[in-house]
Amino acid sequence: MKYSMNLADNWRFRQTGEGEWLQAKVPGCVHTDLWANNKIADPFYGTNELDIQWIDKADWEYETIFDLTEELFQQKNLEMIFAGLDTYADVYLNGQHILSADNMFCSWKVDIKPYAKKQGNQLLVSFRSPIKEDLPKLEGLGYDLPASNDHSEDGGLGEKRISIFARKAPYHYGWDWGPRFVTSGIWKTVQIIGWTELQITDLFIRQDQLTSQTATLTAEIGVEAEQEWQGKLRLETEGLILEKAVQVQRGNQTIELEFTLENPKLWWCRGLGEPNLYQFKVNFLQAEESLAEKIIRTGLRTIRLVRKEDEVGKSFYFELNGVPVFAKGANHIPNDSFLTNMTYERYRHEIASAAESNMNMLRVWGGGIYEDDRFYELCDEYGIMVWQDFMFACSMYPGDQAFLANVKREAKENVKRLRSHPSLALWCGNNEMDSAWAHYIENIGWGWKQAYSQEIRDKIWADYEEIFHKILPNIVEEYSPEIDYWPSSPMSELTGDERQHSTYTSTSGDMHYWDVWHGSKPLEDYKKVVGRFMSEYGFQSFPELKTVRTYAEETELELASPVMLHHQKNGRGNQLIKEYMEQYYQEPKDFPAFLYMSHILQADAIKTAIEAHRAHKPYCMGTLYWQMNDCWPVASWSSMDYYGRWKALQYAAKNSYRDIVIIVEQINDQLNLKIVSDKLQDIKSSIQLTLYDFSGTELWNYNKDVLVKSNTVTEVDIFEVNKILQESNPNNVALQATLETVNHQLDQKYHYFTKTKDLFLEIPQISIEYPKEDDHTILVSTNTFAKNIWLDAEREGIFSDNYFDLIPGIPKKVTFLARDNGQSALVLENPGILTVQSMADFVKRD
Ligand code: BMA
């Protein structure tokens, strides 16, 4: 039997050796504990971030006193397991040093049998300042390593960027959307476990072969025994019980048990089928009494990254259970600067939002953390595939033996922890390091390599290759062989020559496209640069007013106020938003209007990109915009703000990621009508185009029956723009495209023949009705054309659609899903008081 207890209570903390002990939360961190004790103000508010940079230069200690239960104390083996220590920690039990930790991403298991007492155990965890710890390493190295997003100046360290030395979440040191809070603390659980005969240390269900008829599987069971042991091993899963006599040796070993499942229910991503899951239970039995048990939940599927030569280059797509999948989703960053503030409900809101937005993939980006188990469990349940980076981003890292050993330990542990999740689709070495360094082409990259002598350059690249071309792929091969490994995102090839680095003309590999935004290129350029797999591109916006007001006072509500500038971490960010806005939209009348307009701008930008990517299927087979979420309230590229509030972009993504979408593409005087389908069956449908003027009069009409072909692009028709417009003024018309089957609408789109800026928008009267009392339908109608109607609910939640355009005489039905803490993430409800506005309400009028 295994006995366990959680050490979650009676913790206190203080600056090491100084001052009063204060109450602490475990799991938690120094910043949040200081805040809870009113020793610092809300770190996210105003410019408070800058005032609390002293915290990371101090050492901190945490202490608790605990008793062991009689049962636990009697066990032959007693282990203390730290699921996560952030980061440089020494642990003492009853005055005895039992552990030194130096990697936030690892767990630590210590034998405490020799030091544990039944009562009054004193546990002390002492954290050394990550800053003081790592500054000498910079001295020792003798040269700086690039770390583009490390906000060392904000931390009072000048040019000394030391984030690369710590195996600690890179974004803690600041990012171009994140504050600098270099935390310390016990950030995951502390447990004591006791066992006497044997314990199961690991359970992995290896998928040897999988067809729709049979799954040939092997359970790999890690077991540790106190002494040689004989007994029975039992494995149970849906409709199957297997038993086998086993002999277990003293110490650690892996026992394998092969078995088959007939007619397995495969795991599918959202859009392609059900995300079926299986539970496997393993027991070691002595005379029918269980001595050790472990349960795991996983799914059965094959997934591979297909990189196959073709006429133009090499494909880059995921094949799930033999089906090529167009990946639709976003990049995920940690949801909080203070990770222990995360709750199950917040994780669920994010993943439910992804599924609700018709996504099938999230990329866990390399500047954050290997996510919490809850994140992956939710992705398994909601059918969201995970592109998993290792935690290295936008920097070059050291290559000394101690660092490499630490990386190995971290990689092995996290690969083993995450490999059982059916959502796991890819292991990727790092974010943007291959392209930033660009070893094989002198004049590309981020200008890093040019700062070094040839000798140091070669050394830095050799260190890079050691980790990303040797250590990590070897670990993936050994522990997670079913999943492919890709050394860096983006990358074009694995050739070890100039073809390796991704550029905007690459016809293989994945691509990060930033010429729109960082490169100030017009939004239309999203249509010009389409790679095989668009793993990053993005466009910023502000959060909505409610969110801005959590960090700024009424008087600070202007772009140039110190607080607003502080909550914009991309130096050129505000300027870029303004420049793009001037190009495409009328001037907003005030600050709230500016926030609204920034949402529309961002949504229109990313919609343009997504549709261009999807229209290039199967040349392009994936699109993940930057970025899904935020770690604090800030202006950023996110589609959902820190509080989980959907920006206009989240709704645009939902619409553009539908399994079947209409694409209306205007190239000069020609209009191309296409339909992109990710469905696996052909669908009979009809498409209708109607040109309306802004009073709702029909000016032109087109109808056609279309067979929407499965998993491809169907070209429907090509039109001359002037044949559609004829005499009408392009500033005063909207072209509505509707795709329907006999019984339901598949998609609806609006196309305009001019920039939004030039549309004649009158202030509409928008009315809201609740036609039936019980079904929560909201009916929105307008008396004149309304652009981007924003429904703002009193309650927290999302609408079925929002920021939509509306033609007079054609009311739109929407529903509201309230964010819920109960059984479901989102529940059909009444939105409470509704505020309804549209673009005409926000533009400046003379
Ligand atoms: C990409 C990301 C992040 C960054 C974003 C916006 O390159 O990988 O490093 O936050 O761009 O600049």
Tab-separated table of C-alpha atoms in Angstrom, residues 360-507:
chain	number	residue	atom	x	y	z
A	360	ASN	CA	-7.679	22.014	-33.122
A	361	MET	CA	-4.154	22.932	-32.018
A	362	LEU	CA	-2.329	25.055	-29.474
A	363	ARG	CA	1.404	25.570	-29.413
A	364	VAL	CA	2.897	25.602	-25.920
A	365	TRP	CA	5.551	28.149	-26.741
A	366	GLY	CA	9.122	27.787	-25.483
A	367	GLY	CA	9.409	30.949	-23.398
A	368	GLY	CA	6.962	29.772	-20.755
A	369	ILE	CA	6.618	26.496	-18.899
A	370	TYR	CA	5.968	22.850	-19.617
A	371	GLU	CA	2.333	23.287	-18.712
A	372	ASP	CA	0.456	21.929	-15.770
A	373	ASP	CA	-1.100	18.464	-16.128
A	374	ARG	CA	-4.543	20.084	-16.081
A	375	PHE	CA	-3.765	21.938	-19.303
A	376	TYR	CA	-2.986	18.726	-21.208
A	377	GLU	CA	-5.867	16.812	-19.620
A	378	LEU	CA	-8.226	19.491	-20.902
A	379	CYS	CA	-6.622	19.400	-24.359
A	380	ASP	CA	-7.135	15.611	-24.349
A	381	GLU	CA	-10.796	16.093	-23.454
A	382	TYR	CA	-11.565	18.914	-25.850
A	383	GLY	CA	-9.679	17.432	-28.801
A	384	ILE	CA	-7.005	20.119	-29.026
A	385	MET	CA	-3.647	18.899	-30.359
A	386	VAL	CA	-0.554	20.266	-28.630
A	387	TRP	CA	2.611	21.412	-30.339
A	388	GLN	CA	5.021	21.292	-27.417
A	389	ASP	CA	8.174	23.381	-27.368
A	390	PHE	CA	10.966	22.682	-24.934
A	391	MET	CA	11.504	25.754	-22.779
A	392	PHE	CA	14.077	27.712	-24.732
A	393	ALA	CA	13.247	30.930	-26.582
A	394	CYS	CA	14.790	33.874	-28.415
A	395	SER	CA	18.187	33.443	-26.694
A	396	MET	CA	21.365	31.411	-26.952
A	397	TYR	CA	22.187	29.206	-23.981
A	398	PRO	CA	25.390	28.061	-22.283
A	399	GLY	CA	26.857	24.651	-23.036
A	400	ASP	CA	28.848	23.679	-19.953
A	401	GLN	CA	28.495	20.168	-18.599
A	402	ALA	CA	26.422	21.148	-15.576
A	403	PHE	CA	23.960	23.059	-17.758
A	404	LEU	CA	23.671	20.190	-20.243
A	405	ALA	CA	23.127	17.656	-17.484
A	406	ASN	CA	20.407	19.850	-16.055
A	407	VAL	CA	18.733	20.128	-19.465
A	408	LYS	CA	18.861	16.345	-19.883
A	409	ARG	CA	17.211	15.758	-16.557
A	410	GLU	CA	14.505	18.308	-17.293
A	411	ALA	CA	13.827	16.972	-20.783
A	412	LYS	CA	13.624	13.355	-19.702
A	413	GLU	CA	11.260	14.115	-16.872
A	414	ASN	CA	8.926	16.309	-18.889
A	415	VAL	CA	8.864	13.996	-21.888
A	416	LYS	CA	7.890	11.158	-19.574
A	417	ARG	CA	5.281	13.281	-17.833
A	418	LEU	CA	3.588	14.444	-21.032
A	419	ARG	CA	4.011	11.528	-23.425
A	420	SER	CA	0.774	9.800	-22.439
A	421	HIS	CA	-1.424	12.670	-23.528
A	422	PRO	CA	-3.088	11.845	-26.828
A	423	SER	CA	-3.196	15.582	-27.550
A	424	LEU	CA	0.600	15.665	-27.802
A	425	ALA	CA	1.428	16.138	-31.482
A	426	LEU	CA	4.993	17.404	-31.700
A	427	TRP	CA	8.100	18.024	-29.645
A	428	CYS	CA	9.894	21.151	-30.760
A	429	GLY	CA	13.333	22.141	-29.466
A	430	ASN	CA	13.010	25.882	-29.130
A	431	ASN	CA	11.439	29.116	-30.285
A	432	GLU	CA	13.168	31.114	-33.031
A	433	MET	CA	16.750	30.307	-32.128
A	434	ASP	CA	17.693	28.660	-35.423
A	435	SER	CA	16.397	31.605	-37.424
A	436	ALA	CA	17.675	34.269	-35.038
A	437	TRP	CA	21.245	32.940	-35.044
A	438	ALA	CA	21.062	31.744	-38.668
A	439	HIS	CA	24.444	30.088	-38.570
A	440	TYR	CA	24.712	29.130	-42.225
A	441	ILE	CA	23.816	32.459	-43.835
A	442	GLU	CA	25.910	35.427	-42.876
A	443	ASN	CA	23.542	38.272	-43.584
A	444	ILE	CA	20.277	36.955	-42.151
A	445	GLY	CA	19.089	36.477	-38.580
A	446	TRP	CA	18.750	38.979	-35.774
A	447	GLY	CA	22.304	40.312	-35.937
A	448	TRP	CA	23.450	38.193	-32.991
A	449	LYS	CA	26.315	36.184	-34.411
A	450	GLN	CA	28.062	39.208	-35.852
A	451	ALA	CA	28.889	40.394	-32.324
A	452	TYR	CA	31.337	37.520	-31.706
A	453	SER	CA	34.716	36.325	-32.870
A	454	GLN	CA	34.701	33.293	-35.162
A	455	GLU	CA	35.870	31.092	-32.314
A	456	ILE	CA	33.082	32.108	-29.945
A	457	ARG	CA	30.553	31.949	-32.738
A	458	ASP	CA	31.498	28.354	-33.448
A	459	LYS	CA	31.367	27.555	-29.763
A	460	ILE	CA	27.884	29.044	-29.336
A	461	TRP	CA	26.604	27.149	-32.383
A	462	ALA	CA	28.207	23.903	-31.221
A	463	ASP	CA	26.524	24.333	-27.829
A	464	TYR	CA	23.246	24.967	-29.644
A	465	GLU	CA	23.621	21.831	-31.728
A	466	GLU	CA	24.500	19.775	-28.682
A	467	ILE	CA	21.142	20.536	-27.078
A	468	PHE	CA	18.797	20.851	-30.036
A	469	HIS	CA	20.275	18.384	-32.499
A	470	LYS	CA	21.529	15.759	-30.036
A	471	ILE	CA	20.288	15.782	-26.455
A	472	LEU	CA	16.636	16.619	-27.035
A	473	PRO	CA	16.008	14.429	-30.108
A	474	ASN	CA	17.707	11.508	-28.350
A	475	ILE	CA	15.474	11.865	-25.334
A	476	VAL	CA	12.347	12.110	-27.482
A	477	GLU	CA	13.470	9.053	-29.454
A	478	GLU	CA	14.018	7.081	-26.282
A	479	TYR	CA	10.947	8.039	-24.261
A	480	SER	CA	8.365	9.295	-26.732
A	481	PRO	CA	9.230	7.591	-30.022
A	482	GLU	CA	5.686	7.891	-31.391
A	483	ILE	CA	5.976	11.664	-31.540
A	484	ASP	CA	8.134	13.595	-33.977
A	485	TYR	CA	10.783	16.104	-33.032
A	486	TRP	CA	11.482	19.397	-34.805
A	487	PRO	CA	14.557	21.275	-33.525
A	488	SER	CA	13.345	24.867	-33.729
A	489	SER	CA	10.333	26.859	-34.793
A	490	PRO	CA	10.604	28.151	-37.444
A	491	MET	CA	12.971	26.074	-39.492
A	492	SER	CA	12.987	25.122	-43.126
A	493	GLU	CA	15.084	21.979	-43.316
A	494	LEU	CA	17.298	19.635	-41.308
A	495	THR	CA	20.157	19.808	-43.763
A	496	GLY	CA	22.795	21.563	-41.662
A	497	ASP	CA	23.457	24.073	-44.438
A	498	GLU	CA	21.969	27.299	-45.732
A	499	ARG	CA	18.687	25.552	-46.565
A	500	GLN	CA	18.095	25.013	-42.859
A	501	HIS	CA	16.912	28.487	-41.843
A	502	SER	CA	13.368	29.570	-42.446
A	503	THR	CA	12.917	32.667	-44.587
A	504	TYR	CA	9.830	34.247	-46.091
A	505	THR	CA	10.478	32.394	-49.327
A	506	SER	CA	10.930	28.940	-47.769
A	507	THR	CA	8.848	26.222	-49.399
